[in-house]
Every structure is written in structure tokens, then in C-alpha cells.
PDB file of C-alpha atoms in Angstrom:
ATOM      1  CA  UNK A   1      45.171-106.356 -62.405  1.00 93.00           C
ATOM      2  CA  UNK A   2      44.782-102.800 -61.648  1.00 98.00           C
ATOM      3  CA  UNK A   3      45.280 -99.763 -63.837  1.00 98.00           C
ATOM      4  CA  UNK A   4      43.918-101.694 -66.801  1.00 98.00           C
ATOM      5  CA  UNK A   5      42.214-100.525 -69.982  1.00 98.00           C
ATOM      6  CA  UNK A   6      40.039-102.695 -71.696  1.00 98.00           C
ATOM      7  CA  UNK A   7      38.923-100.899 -74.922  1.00 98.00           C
ATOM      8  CA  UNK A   8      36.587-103.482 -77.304  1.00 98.00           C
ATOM      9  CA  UNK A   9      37.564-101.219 -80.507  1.00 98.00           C
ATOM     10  CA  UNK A  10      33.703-101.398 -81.439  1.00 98.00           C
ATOM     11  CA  UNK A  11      33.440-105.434 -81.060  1.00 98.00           C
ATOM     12  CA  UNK A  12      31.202-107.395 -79.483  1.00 98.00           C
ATOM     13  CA  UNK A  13      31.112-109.846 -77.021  1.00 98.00           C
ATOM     14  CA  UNK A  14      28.307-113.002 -77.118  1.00 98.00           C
ATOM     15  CA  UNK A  15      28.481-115.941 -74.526  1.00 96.00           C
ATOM     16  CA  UNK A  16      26.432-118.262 -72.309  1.00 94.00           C
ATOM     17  CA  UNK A  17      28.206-117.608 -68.924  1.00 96.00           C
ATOM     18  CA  UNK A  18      28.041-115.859 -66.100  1.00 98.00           C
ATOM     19  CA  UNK A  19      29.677-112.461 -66.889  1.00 98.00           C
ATOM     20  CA  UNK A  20      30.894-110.656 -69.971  1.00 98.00           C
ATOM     21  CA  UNK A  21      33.326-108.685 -68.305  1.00 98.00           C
ATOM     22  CA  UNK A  22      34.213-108.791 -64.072  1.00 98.00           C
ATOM     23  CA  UNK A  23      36.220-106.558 -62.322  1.00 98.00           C
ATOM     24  CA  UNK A  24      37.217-108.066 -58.636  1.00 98.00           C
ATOM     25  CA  UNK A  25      38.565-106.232 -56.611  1.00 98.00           C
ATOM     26  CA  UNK A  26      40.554-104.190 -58.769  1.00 98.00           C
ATOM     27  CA  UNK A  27      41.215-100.387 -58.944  1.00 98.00           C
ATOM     28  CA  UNK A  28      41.475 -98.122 -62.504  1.00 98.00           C
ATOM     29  CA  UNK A  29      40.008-100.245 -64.684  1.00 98.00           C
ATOM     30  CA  UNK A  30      38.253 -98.756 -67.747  1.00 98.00           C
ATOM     31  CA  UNK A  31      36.297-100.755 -69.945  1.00 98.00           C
ATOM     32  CA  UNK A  32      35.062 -98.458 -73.066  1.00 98.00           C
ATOM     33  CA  UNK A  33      33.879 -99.193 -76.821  1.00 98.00           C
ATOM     34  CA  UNK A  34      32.555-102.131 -76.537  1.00 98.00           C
ATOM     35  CA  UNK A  35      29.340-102.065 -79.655  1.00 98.00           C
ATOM     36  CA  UNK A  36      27.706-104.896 -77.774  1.00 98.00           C
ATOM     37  CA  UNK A  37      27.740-107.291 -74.699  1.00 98.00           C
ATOM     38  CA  UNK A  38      24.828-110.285 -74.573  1.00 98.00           C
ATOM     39  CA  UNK A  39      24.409-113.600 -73.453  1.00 98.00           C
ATOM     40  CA  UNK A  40      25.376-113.438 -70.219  1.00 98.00           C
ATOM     41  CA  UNK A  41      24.378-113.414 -66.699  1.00 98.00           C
ATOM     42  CA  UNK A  42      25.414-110.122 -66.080  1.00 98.00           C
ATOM     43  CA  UNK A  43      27.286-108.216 -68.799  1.00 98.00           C
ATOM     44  CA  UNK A  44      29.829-105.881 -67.250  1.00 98.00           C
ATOM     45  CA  UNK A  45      29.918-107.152 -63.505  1.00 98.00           C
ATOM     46  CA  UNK A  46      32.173-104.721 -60.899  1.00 98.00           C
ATOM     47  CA  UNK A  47      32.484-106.312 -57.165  1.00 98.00           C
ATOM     48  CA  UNK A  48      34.880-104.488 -54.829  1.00 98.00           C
ATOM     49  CA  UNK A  49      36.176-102.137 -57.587  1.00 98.00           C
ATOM     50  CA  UNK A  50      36.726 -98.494 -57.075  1.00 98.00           C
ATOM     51  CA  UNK A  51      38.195 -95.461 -59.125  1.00 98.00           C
ATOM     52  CA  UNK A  52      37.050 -97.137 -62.418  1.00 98.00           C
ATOM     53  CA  UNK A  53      35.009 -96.719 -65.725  1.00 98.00           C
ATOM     54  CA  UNK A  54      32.337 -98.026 -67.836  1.00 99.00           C
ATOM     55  CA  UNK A  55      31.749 -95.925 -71.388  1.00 98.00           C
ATOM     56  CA  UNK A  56      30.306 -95.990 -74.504  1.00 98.00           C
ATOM     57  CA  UNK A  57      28.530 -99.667 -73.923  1.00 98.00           C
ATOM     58  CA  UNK A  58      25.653-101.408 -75.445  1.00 98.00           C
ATOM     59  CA  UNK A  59      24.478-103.978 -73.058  1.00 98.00           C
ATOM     60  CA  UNK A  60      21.574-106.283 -74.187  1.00 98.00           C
ATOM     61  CA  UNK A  61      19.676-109.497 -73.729  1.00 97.00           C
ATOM     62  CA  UNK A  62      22.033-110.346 -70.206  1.00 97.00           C
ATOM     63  CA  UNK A  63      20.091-110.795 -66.673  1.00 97.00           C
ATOM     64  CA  UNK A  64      21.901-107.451 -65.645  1.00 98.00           C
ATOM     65  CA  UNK A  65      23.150-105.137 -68.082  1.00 98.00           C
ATOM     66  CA  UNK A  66      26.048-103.393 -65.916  1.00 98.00           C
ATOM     67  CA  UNK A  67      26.084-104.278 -62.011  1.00 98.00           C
ATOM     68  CA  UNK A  68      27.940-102.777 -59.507  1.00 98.00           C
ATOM     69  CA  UNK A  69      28.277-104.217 -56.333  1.00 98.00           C
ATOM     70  CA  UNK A  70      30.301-102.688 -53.075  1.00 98.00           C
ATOM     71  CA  UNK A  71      32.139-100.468 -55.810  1.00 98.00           C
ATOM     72  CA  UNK A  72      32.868 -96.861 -55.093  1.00 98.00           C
ATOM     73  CA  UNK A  73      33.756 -93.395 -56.940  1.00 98.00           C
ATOM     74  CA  UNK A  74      33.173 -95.380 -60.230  1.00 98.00           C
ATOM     75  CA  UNK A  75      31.971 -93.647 -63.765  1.00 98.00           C
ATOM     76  CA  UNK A  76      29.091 -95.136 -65.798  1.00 98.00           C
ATOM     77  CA  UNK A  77      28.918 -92.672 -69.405  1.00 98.00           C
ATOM     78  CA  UNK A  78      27.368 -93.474 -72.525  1.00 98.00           C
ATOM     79  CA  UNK A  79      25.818 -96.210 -71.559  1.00 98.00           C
ATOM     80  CA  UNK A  80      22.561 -97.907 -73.671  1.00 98.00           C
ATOM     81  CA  UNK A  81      20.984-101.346 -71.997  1.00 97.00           C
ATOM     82  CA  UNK A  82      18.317-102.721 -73.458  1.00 96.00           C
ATOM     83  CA  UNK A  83      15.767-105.561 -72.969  1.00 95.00           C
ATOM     84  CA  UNK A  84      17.082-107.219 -69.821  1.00 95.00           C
ATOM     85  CA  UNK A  85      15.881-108.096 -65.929  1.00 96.00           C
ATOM     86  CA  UNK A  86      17.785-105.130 -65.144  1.00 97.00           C
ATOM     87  CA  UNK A  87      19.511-102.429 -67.203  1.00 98.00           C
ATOM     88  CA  UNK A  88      22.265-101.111 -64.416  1.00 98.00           C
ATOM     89  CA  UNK A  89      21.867-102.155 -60.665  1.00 98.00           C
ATOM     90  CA  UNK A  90      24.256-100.716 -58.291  1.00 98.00           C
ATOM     91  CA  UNK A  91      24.169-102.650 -54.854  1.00 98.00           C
ATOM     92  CA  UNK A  92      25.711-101.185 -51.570  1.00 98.00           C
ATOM     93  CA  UNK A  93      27.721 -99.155 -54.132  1.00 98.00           C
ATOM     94  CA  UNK A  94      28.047 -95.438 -53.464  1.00 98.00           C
ATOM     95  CA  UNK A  95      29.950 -92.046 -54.542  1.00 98.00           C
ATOM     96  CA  UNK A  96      29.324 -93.585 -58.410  1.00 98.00           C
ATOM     97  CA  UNK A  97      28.435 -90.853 -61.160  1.00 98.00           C
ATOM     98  CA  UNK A  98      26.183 -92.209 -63.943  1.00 98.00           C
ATOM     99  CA  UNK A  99      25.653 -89.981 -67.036  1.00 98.00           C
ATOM    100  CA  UNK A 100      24.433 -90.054 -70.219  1.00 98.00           C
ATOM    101  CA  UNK A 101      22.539 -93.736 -70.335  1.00 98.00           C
ATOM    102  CA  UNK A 102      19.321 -94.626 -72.107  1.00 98.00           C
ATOM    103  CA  UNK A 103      17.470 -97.720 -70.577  1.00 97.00           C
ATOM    104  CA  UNK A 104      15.110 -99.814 -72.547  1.00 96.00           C
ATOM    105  CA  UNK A 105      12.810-102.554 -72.163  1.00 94.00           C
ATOM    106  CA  UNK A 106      14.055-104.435 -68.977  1.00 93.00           C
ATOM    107  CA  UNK A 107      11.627-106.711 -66.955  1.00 93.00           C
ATOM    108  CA  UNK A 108      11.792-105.783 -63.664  1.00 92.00           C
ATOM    109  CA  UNK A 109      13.714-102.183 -63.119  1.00 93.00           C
ATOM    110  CA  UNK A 110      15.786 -99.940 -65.810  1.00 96.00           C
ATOM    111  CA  UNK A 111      17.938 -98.226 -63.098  1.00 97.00           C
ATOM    112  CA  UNK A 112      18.181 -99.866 -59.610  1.00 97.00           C
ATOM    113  CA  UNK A 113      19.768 -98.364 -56.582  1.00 98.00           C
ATOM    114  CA  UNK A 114      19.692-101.012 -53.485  1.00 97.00           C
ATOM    115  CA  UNK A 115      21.351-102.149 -50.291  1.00 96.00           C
ATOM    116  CA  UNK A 116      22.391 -98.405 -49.108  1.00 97.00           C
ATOM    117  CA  UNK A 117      23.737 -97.293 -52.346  1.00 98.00           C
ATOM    118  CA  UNK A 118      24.464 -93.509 -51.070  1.00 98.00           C
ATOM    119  CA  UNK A 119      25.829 -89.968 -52.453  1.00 98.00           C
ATOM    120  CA  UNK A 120      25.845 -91.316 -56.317  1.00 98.00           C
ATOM    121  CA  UNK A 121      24.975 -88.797 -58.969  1.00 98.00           C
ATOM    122  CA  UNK A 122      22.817 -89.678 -61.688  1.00 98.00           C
ATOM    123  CA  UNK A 123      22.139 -87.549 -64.816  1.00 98.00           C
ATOM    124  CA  UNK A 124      20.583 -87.552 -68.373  1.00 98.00           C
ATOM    125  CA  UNK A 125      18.994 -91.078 -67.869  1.00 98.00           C
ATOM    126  CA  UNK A 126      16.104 -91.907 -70.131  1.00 97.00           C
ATOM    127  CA  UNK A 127      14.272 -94.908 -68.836  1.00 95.00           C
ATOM    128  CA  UNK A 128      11.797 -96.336 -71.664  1.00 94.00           C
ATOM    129  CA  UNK A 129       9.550 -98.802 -71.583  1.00 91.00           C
ATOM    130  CA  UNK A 130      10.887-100.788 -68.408  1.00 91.00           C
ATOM    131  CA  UNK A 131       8.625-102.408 -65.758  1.00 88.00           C
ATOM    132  CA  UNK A 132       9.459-100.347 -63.229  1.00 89.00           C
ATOM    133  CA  UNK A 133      11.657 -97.118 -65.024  1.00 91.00           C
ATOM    134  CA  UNK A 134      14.370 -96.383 -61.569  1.00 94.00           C
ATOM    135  CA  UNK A 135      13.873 -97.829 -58.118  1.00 94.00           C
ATOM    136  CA  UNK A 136      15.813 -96.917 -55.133  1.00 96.00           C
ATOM    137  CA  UNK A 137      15.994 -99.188 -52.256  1.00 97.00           C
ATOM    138  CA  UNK A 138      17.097 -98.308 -48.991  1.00 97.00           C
ATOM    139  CA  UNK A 139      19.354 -95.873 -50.535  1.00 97.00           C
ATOM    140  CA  UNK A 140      19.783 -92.513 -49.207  1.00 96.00           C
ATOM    141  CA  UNK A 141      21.788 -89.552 -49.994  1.00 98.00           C
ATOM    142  CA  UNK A 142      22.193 -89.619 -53.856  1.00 98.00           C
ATOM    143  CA  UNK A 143      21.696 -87.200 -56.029  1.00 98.00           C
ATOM    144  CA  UNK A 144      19.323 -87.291 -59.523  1.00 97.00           C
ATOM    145  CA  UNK A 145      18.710 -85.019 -61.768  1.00 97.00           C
ATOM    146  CA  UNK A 146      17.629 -84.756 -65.866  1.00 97.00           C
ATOM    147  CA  UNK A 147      15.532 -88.654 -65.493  1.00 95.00           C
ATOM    148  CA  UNK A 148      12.836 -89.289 -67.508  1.00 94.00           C
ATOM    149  CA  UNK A 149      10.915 -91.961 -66.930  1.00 90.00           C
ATOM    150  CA  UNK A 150       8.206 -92.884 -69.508  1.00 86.00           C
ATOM    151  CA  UNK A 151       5.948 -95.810 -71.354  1.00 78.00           C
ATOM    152  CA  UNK A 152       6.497 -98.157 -68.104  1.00 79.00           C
ATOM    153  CA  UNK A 153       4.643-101.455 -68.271  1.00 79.00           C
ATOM    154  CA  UNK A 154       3.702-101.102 -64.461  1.00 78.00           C
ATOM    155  CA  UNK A 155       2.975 -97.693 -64.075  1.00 69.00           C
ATOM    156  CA  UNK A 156       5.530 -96.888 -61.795  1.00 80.00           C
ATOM    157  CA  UNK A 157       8.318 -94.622 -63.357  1.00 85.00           C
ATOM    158  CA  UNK A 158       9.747 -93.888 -60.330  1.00 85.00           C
ATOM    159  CA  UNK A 159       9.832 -96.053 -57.053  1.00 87.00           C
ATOM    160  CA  UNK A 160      11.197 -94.913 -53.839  1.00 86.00           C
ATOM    161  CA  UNK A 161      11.633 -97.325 -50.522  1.00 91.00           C
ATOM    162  CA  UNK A 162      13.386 -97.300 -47.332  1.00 94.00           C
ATOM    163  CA  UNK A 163      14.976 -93.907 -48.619  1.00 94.00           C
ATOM    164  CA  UNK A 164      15.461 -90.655 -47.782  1.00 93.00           C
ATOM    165  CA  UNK A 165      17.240 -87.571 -48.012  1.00 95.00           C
ATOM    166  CA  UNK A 166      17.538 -88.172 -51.855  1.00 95.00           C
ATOM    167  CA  UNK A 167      18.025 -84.531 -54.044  1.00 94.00           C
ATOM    168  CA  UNK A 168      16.031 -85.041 -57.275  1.00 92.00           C
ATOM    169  CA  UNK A 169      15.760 -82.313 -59.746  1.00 93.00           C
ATOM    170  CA  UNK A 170      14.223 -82.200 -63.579  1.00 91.00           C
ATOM    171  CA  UNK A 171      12.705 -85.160 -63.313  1.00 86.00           C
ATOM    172  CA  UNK A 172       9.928 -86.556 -66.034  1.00 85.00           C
TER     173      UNK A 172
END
């Protein structure tokens, strides 16, 4: 339904299925306080859902720790995702803000930006120990600031492909 709130009260939420929380094609939705999702393909999964919010989440030990997919003008805040494939992924997802989120330990990319994922703004990311610490694929447009990016396992802190006009600012 739209217009929901889903507020986890500090709880947590442990399975073996495909997604902790999903959001189809749905508008308003919050999801907030949830003190830790795991065990699942993809923890907080939003396809074809706009105008929403993710805070104050601790994603960890899922294939994707928050993924957003075709989802617009969205709000990821106070967000921690830890140890991973891939801490948040937004795919063909654009006009998102992401704030305030600390990445850690995730196998293949802490902060992922693919499949013309445009106009987002990202701040105040820390991206620790990750394999690759934020990559933007064939994403244009979006604008980063206050990322640091340190103690990758590759080398590669920052990756940039098929991109361009990208604004980044502060970056470490």
C-alpha cells in the first residue's frame, strides 16, 4: 500500500529469503528503526517506488544491503551496511539523496551507482574496507560530496565508468 510507515521500534529482522523488506511499486513508504536486517537476499529491496524513505538501518550479512531499483526522489539517512556483496546499489534509480551512511566490509562494491542512475546526491558516506569503496556505472549527472573512501581490499576507492558530468567535492 502506499503512504505506509514501517517503523521496526529497534528490532531485528533474520531470514533465509529473498528480501527483508520490498517496496513494489508503492509511493510514501518509510521504513525507519530497524537495529538489524540479515539473512537475506537483499535486505531492504525498493523496485518502482518513489517519494519514500530508508533511516536509521543496520543492514548486514544480506547479498545487498539496501537496493534500489527504477526508484526515484527517495531518502537513504542513517544508514550502516556491513559485510555484504554490496552495501547500497541503486540501479536506473535517480533524483535519490543518500546521507549520513557508513559502509563496511562488502565484497564487491560499498556504494554502487549503475544502469544510468542520474542527479542523486550523496553525502557523508564513509566507505571502509570494501573491495571496491563506490563505483558508478554509466551514471551521469549526480552529485557527491563529503566520501571517504579508505582501507579497500582492491585498491580502488573510487571507480568511475561510462560516466560523466558527475560534481564531486571533499572527497578522501
Amino acid at each position: 500500500a502506499d503512504n505506509v510507515v514501517l517503523d521496526g521500534g529497534g528490532h531485528k529482522i533474520q531470514g533465509y529469503s529473498d528480501y527483508g523488506i520490498i517496496a513494489n511499486s508503492r509511493k510514501n513508504v518509510l521504513v525507519r528503526n530497524f537495529a538489524q536486517i540479515s539473512g537475506f537476499n537483499t535486505g531492504i529491496y525498493f523496485f518502482n517506488t518513489n517519494e519514500s524513505s530508508i533511516s536509521n538501518i543496520y543492514a548486514v550479512n544480506n547479498i545487498y544491503g539496501v537496493y534500489l531499483n527504477n526508484a526515484f526522489g527517495n531518502s537513504l539517512d542513517s544508514i550502516t551496511s556491513n559485510s555484504q556483496n554490496t552495501g547500497i546499489i541503486l540501479t536506473s534509480s535517480s533524483d535519490n539523496k543518500i546521507s549520513d551512511v557508513y559502509i563496511k566490509g562488502n565484497s564487491y562494491s560499498g556504494l554502487y551507482l549503475g544502469l544510468a542512475s542520474e542527479r542523486n546526491n550523496i553525502t557523508n558516506v564513509t566507505l571502509y574496507y570494501n573491495s571496491n569503496g563506490l563505483w558508478v556505472d554509466s551514471s551521469s549527472y549526480n552529485e557527491m560530496s563529503e566520501i571517504s573512501a579508505y582501507s579497500t581490499k582492491s585498491e580502488i576507492g573510487m571507480y568511475y565508468l561510462n560516466s560523466m558530468q558527475n560534481r564531486i567535492s571533499d572527497i578522501s
